[in-house]
Coordinates of C-alpha atoms and ligand atoms in Angstrom, one line a residue:
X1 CA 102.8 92.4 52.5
X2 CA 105.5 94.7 52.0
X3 CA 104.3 96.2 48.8
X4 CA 101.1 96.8 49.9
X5 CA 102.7 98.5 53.5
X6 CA 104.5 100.8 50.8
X7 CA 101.5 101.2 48.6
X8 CA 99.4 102.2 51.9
X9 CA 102.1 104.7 53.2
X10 CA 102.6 106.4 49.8
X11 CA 98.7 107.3 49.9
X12 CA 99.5 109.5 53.0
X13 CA 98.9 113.0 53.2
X14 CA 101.2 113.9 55.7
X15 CA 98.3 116.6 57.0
X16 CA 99.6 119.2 59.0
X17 CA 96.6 118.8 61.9
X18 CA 96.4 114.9 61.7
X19 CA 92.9 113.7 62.4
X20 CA 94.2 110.4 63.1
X21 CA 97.0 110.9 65.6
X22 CA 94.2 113.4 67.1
X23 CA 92.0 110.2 67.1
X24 CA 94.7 107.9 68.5
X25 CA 94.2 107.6 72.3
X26 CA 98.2 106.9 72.6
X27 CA 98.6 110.1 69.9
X28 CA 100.4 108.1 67.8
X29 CA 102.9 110.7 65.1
X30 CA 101.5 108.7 61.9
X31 CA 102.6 111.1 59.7
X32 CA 106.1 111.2 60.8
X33 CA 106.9 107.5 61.1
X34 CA 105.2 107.0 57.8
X35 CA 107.7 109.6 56.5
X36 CA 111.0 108.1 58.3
X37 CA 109.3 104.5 56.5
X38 CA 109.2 106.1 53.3
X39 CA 112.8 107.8 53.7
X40 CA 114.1 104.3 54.0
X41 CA 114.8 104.7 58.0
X42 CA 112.7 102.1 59.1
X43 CA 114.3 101.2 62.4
X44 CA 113.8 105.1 63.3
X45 CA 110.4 104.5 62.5
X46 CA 109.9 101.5 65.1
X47 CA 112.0 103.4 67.4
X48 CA 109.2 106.4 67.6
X49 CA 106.2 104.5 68.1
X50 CA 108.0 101.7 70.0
X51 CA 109.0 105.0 72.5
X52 CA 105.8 106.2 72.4
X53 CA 103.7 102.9 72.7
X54 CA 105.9 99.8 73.4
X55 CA 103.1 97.8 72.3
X56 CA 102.6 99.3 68.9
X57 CA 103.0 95.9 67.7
X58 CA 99.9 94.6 69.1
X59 CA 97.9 97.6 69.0
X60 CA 98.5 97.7 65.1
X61 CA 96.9 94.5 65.0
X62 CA 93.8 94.4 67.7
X63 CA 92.7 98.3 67.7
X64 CA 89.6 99.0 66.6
X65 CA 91.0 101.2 64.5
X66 CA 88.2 102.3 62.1
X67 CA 86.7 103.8 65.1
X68 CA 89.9 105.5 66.0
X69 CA 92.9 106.7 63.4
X70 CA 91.7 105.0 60.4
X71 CA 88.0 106.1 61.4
X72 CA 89.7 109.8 61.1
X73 CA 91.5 109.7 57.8
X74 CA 90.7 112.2 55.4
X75 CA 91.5 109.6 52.6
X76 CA 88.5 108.2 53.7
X77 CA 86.0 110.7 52.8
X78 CA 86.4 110.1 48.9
X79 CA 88.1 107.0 49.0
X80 CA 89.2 104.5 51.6
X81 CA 91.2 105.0 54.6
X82 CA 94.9 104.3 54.8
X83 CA 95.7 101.1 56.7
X84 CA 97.4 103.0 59.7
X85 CA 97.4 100.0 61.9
X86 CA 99.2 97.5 59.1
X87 CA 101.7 99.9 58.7
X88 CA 102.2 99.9 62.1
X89 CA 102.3 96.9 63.0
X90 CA 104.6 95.8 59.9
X91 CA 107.2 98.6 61.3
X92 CA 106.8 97.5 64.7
X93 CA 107.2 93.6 63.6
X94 CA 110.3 94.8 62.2
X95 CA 111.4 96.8 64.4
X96 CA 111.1 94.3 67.6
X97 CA 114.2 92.4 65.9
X98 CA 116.3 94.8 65.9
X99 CA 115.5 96.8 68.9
X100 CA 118.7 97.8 71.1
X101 CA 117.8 100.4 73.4
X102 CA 119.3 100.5 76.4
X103 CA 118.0 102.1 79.8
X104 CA 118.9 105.9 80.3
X105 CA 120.8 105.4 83.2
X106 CA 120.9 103.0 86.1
X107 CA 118.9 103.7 89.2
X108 CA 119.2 101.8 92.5
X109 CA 115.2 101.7 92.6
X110 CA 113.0 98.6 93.0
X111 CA 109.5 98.6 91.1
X112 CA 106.8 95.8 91.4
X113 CA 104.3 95.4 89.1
X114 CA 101.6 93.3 89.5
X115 CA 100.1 91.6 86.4
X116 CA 101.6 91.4 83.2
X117 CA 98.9 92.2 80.8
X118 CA 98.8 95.5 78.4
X119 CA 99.2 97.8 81.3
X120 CA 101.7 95.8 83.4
X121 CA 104.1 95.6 80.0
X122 CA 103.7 99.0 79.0
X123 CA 104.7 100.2 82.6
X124 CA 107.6 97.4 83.0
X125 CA 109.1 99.0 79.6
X126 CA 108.9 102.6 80.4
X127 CA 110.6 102.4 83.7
X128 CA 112.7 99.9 83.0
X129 CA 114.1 102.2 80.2
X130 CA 113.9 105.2 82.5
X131 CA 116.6 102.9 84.9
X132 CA 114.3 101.4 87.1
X133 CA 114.6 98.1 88.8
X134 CA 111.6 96.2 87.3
X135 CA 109.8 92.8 88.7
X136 CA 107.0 91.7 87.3
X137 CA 104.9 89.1 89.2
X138 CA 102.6 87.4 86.7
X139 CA 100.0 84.4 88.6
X140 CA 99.6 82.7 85.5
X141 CA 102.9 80.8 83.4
X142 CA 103.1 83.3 80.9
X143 CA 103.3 87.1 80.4
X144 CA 100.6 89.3 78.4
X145 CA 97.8 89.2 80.5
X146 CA 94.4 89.4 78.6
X147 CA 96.5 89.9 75.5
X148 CA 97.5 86.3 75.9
X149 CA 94.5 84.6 77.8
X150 CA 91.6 86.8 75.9
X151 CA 92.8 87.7 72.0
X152 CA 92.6 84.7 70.1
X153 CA 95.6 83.3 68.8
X154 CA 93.8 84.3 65.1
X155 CA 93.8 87.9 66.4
X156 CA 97.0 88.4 68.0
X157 CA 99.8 85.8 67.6
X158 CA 101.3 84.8 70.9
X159 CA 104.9 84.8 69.2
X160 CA 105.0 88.3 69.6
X161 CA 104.2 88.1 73.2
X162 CA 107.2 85.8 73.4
X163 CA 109.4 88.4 71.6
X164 CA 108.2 91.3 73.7
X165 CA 108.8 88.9 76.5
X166 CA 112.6 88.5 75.6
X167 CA 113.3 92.7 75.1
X168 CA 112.0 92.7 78.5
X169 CA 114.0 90.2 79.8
X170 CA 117.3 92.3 78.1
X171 CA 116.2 95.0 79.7
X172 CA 116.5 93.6 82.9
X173 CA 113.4 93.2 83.6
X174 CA 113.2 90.3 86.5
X175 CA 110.0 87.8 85.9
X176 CA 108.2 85.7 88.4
X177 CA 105.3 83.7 86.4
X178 CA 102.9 81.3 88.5
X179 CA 102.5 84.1 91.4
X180 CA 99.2 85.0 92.1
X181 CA 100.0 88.2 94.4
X182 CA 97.7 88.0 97.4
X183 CA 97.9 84.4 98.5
X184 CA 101.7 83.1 99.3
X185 CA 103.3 86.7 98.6
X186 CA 101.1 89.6 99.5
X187 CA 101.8 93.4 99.1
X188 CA 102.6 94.1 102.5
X189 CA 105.4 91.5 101.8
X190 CA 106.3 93.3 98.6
X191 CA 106.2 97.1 100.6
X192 CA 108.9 94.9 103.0
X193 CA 111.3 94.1 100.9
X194 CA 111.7 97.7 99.7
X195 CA 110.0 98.3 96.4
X196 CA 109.7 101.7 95.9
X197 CA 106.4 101.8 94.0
X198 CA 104.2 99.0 93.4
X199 CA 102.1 99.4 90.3
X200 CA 98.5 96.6 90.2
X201 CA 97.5 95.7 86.6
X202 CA 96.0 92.5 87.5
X203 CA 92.8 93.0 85.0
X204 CA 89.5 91.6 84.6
X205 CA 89.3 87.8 85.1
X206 CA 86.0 86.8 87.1
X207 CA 83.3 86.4 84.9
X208 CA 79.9 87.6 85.8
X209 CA 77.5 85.4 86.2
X210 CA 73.6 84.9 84.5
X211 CA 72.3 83.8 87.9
X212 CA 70.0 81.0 86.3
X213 CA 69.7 77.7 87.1
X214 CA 71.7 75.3 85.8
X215 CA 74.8 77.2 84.8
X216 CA 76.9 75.0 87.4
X217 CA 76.1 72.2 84.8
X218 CA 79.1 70.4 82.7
X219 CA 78.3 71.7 79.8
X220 CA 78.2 75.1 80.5
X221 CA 81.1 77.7 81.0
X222 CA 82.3 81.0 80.9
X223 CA 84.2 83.1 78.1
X224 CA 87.2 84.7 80.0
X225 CA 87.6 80.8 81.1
X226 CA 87.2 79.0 77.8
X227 CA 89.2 81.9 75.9
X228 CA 92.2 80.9 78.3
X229 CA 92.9 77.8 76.5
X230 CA 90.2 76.2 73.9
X231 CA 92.0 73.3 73.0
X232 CA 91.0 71.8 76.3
X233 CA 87.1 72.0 76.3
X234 CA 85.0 69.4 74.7
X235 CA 82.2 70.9 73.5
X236 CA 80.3 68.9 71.2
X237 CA 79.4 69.8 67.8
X238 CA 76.5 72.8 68.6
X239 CA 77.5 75.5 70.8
X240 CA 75.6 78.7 71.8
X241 CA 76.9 82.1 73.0
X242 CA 74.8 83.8 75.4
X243 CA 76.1 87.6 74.9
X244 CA 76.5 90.1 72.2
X245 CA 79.8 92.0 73.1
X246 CA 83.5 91.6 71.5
X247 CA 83.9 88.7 73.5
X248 CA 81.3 86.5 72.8
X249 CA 82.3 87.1 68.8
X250 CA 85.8 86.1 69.8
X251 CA 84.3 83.0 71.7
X252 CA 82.2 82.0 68.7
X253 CA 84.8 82.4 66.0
X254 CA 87.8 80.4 68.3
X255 CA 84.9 77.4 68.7
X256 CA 84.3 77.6 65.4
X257 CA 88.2 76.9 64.8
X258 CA 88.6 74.6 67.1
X259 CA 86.5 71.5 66.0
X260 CA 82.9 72.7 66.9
X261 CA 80.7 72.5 63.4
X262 CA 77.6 75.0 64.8
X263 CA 78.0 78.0 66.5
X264 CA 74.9 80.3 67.5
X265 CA 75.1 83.4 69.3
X266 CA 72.0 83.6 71.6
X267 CA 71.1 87.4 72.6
X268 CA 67.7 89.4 74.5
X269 CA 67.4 91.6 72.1
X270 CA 68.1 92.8 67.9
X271 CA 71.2 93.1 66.1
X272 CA 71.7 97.1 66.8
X273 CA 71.6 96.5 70.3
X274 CA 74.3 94.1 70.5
X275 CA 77.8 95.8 72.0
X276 CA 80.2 94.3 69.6
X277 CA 81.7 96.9 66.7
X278 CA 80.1 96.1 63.6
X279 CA 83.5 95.0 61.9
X280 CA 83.6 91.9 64.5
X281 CA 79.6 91.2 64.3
X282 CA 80.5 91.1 60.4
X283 CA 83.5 89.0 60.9
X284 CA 81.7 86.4 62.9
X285 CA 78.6 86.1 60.4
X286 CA 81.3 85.9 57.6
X287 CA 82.8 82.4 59.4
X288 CA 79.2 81.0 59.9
X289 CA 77.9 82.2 63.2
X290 CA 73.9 82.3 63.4
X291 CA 72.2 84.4 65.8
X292 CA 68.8 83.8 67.6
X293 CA 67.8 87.2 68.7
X294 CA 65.1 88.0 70.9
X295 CA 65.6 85.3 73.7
X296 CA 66.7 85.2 76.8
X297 CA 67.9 82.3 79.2
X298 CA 66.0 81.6 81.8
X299 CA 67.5 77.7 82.5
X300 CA 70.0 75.7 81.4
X301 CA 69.7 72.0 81.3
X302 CA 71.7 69.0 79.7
X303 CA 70.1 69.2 76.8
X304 CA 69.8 73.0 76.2
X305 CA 68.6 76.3 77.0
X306 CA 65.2 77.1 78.4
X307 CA 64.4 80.4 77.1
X308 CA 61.9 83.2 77.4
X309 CA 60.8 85.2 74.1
X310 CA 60.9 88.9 73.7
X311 CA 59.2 91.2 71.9
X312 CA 60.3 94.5 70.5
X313 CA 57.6 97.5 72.4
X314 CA 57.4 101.2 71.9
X315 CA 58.5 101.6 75.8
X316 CA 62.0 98.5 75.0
X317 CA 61.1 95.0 75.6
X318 CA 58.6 92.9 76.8
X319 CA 59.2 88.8 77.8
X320 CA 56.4 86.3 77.2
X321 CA 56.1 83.5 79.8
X322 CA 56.2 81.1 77.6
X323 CA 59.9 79.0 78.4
X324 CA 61.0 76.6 75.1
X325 CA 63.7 74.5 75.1
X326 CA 66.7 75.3 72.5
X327 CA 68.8 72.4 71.8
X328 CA 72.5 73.1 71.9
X329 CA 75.0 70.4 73.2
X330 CA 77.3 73.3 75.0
X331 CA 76.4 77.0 76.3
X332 CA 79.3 80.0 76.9
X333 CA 78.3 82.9 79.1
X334 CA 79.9 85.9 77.9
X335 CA 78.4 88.7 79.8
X336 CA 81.1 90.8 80.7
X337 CA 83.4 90.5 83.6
X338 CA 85.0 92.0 86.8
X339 CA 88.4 91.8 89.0
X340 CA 89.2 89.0 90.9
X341 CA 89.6 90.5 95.2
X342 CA 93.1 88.7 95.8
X343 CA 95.3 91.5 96.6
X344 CA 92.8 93.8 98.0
X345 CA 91.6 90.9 100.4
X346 CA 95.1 90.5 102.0
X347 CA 95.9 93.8 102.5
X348 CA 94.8 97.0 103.8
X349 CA 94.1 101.1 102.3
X350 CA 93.2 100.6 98.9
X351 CA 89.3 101.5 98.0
X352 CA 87.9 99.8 95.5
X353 CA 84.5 101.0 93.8
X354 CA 81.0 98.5 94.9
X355 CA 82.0 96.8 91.2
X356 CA 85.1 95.8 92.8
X357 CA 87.6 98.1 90.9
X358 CA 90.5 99.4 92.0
X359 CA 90.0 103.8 92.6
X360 CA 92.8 106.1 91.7
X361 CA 93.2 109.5 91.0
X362 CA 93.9 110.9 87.5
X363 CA 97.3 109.9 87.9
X364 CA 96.6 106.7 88.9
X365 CA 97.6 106.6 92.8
X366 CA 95.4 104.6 94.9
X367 CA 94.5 105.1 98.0
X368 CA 97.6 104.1 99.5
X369 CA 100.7 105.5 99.1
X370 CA 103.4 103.8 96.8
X371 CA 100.8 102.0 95.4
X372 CA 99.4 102.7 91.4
X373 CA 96.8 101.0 89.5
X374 CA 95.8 101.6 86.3
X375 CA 94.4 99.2 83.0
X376 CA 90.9 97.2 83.1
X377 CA 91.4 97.0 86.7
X378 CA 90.5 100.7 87.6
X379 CA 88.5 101.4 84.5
X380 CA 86.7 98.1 83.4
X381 CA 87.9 95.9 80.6
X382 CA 88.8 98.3 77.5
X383 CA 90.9 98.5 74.8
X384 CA 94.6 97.2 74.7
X385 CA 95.4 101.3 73.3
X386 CA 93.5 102.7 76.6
X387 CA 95.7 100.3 78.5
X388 CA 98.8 101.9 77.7
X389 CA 97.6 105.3 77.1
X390 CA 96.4 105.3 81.1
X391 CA 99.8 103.5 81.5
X392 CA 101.9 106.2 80.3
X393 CA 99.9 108.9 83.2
X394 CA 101.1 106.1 85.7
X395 CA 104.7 106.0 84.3
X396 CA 105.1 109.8 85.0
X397 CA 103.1 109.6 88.5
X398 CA 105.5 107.0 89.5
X399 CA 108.8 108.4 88.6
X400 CA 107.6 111.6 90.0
X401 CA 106.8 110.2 93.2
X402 CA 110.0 107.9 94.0
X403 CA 112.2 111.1 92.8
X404 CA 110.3 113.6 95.2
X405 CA 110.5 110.6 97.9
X406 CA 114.2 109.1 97.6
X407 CA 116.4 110.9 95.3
Ligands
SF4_1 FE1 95.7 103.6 65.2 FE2 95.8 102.1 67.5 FE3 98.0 102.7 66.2 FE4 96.7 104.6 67.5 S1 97.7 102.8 68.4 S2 97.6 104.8 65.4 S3 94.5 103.9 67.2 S4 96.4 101.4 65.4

């Protein structure tokens, strides 16, 4: 691994106006961390991208980064890219061991954040180094949010949540897991006890549904749920996939790892449609997912699907009304989801849009004061790099605000 890190970073350019940092949502200085690599100052290295993205170590892993950095390098006109995101994350690996920064100063300020997924951790970091008080309330028994409950372990290795867990804690960052904000504890009660700012990142977690009959049945259920924990769904030997996003490849390629022999991807229309980037639609075909295109649910039963053909037309699609049964011993919807209404529900002054998410300004402040949002639950679920890169806004808002208000 090393060798090839060093063969990778010895390929860079070092260009002056860096197409890939431009590309990088979170700006990342490739060229300059590459460099302090290179001049044999790795820690420095980790320390720049760990200030400027405290979750460089996941985002080397899951970015999609030949649509981003990589997607940008100039090496990859002629020849291939350079492997931005392994070098990354290899510094950052590194780098998470021997971290010892300390926070700037000490302020007397309490924080809450609510939900400890990409934007909750990024946040808890950067004010927690800026002096801040940080608690983090986190509903399920572990921290990383989607990062934990939605990557597969293949993708993104919980260890390192664990690690990034642990700097937080020696930070002094303050943890409550198994607090579900909104039903015991509610944000009035958190506005009481005199946090300053409060900062909702509680994500994306109720899936949507198909609507059809049947999908209350035993044998089917729902991505975001199944993703949480495989290892405890029985599934039979032939699954089927009803969705064509990165999620439904992520569903089909954990099933496939976790004891289930056939794994079909069912989706209404052709392979360019599909939402999923090409790299994962490639990666799931490579570990033996088929795909039945052009069919769409209309009934679930024990025994299968019901389904409706469709036909490609000049004006987009057309369904026959023919309905055929396709035998498959358990179905997973993955068709997107949206946020769960637990802390809006108890509380009062914060708008959410008709989908349910939480509005905020460009800064992200919601519509109540003291109050930020910012992550999948304002925009939708995205990247783990949009994440932090809306984070980082919300940092700045937030200091700014509790300064102007209390200092
Ligand atoms: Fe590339 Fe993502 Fe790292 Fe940015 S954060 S340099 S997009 S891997």
């Amino acid at each position: 691994m090393a060798r090839h890190v060093i063969t990778e970073s010895k390929r860079c350019l070092k260009c002056k106006n860096a197409r890939c940092t431009a590309s990088c949502p979170v700006e990342t200085p490739i060229a300059e961390f590459i460099s302090l690599y290179l001049d044999g100052k790795i820690k420095e290295a980790g320390e720049m991208l760990f200030r400027n993205n405290p979750l460089s170590v996941v985002t080397g892993l899951v970015c999609p980064q030949s649509e981003l950095c990589e997607g940008s390098c100039i090496r990859g006109i002629k020849s291939t890219p350079i492997e931005i995101g392994e070098i990354e994350h290899y510094i950052s690996d590194y780098y998470l061991n021997v971290m010892d920064i300390k926070p700037e100063k000490d302020l007397d300020h309490r924080i809450g954040i609510i939900g400890s997924g990409p934007a909750g951790i990024t946040i808890a970091f950067l004010m927690a180094l800026k002096g801040y008080k940080v608690t983090i309330f986190e509903a399920h028994d572990k921290i990383g949010g989607v990062m934990r409950y939605g990557i597969p372990e293949f993708r993104l290795p919980k260890s390192i949540l664990e690690r990034l867990k642990e700097k937080l804690l020696s930070l002094g960052v303050k943890i409550r897991p198994n607090t579900l904000i909104g039903k015991v504890i509610t944000l009035d009660d958190l506005c009481r006890d005199d946090y300053k700012a409060v900062f909702i990142g509680t994500g994306v977690w109720k899936p949507y549904t198909l609507g059809v009959k049947g999908e209350t049945l035993g044998n089917v259920h729902f991505a975001i749920d199944y993703l949480k924990n495989p290892e405890v769904y029985a599934l039979g030997e032939k699954v089927t996939v009803i969705g064509a996003g990165n999620v439904a490849m992520d569903v089909a390629r954990t099933a496939l790892r976790n004891g289930t022999k056939d794994v079909t991807i069912m989706y209404r229309k052709t392979m360019k449609e599909m939402s999923a980037r090409e790299e994962e639609i490639e990666a799931a075909k490579m570990d033996g997912v088929t795909f039945e295109l052009l069919k769409t649910p209309v009934e679930f039963t024990d025994d299968g699907i019901i389904y409706n053909k469709l036909k490609e037309t000049a004006d987009g699609f057309d369904t026959d009304d023919e309905r055929k049964l396709y035998e498959t011993d358990s179905i997973i919807v993955s068709i997107s989801q949206g946020p769960q209404a637990n802390i809006i529900s108890t509380t009062g002054g914060i708008e959410v849009s008709q989908k349910g998410l939480v509005k905020t300004n460009d800064l992200g402040r919601t519509t109540r004061e003291g109050i930020f949002a910012s992550g999948d639950v304002v925009t939708g679920a995205k990247t783990v790099v949009e994440a932090v890169k809306y984070s980082k806004t919300v940092v700045k808002a937030m200091d700014e605000y509790i300064r102007n208000k209390y200092d």
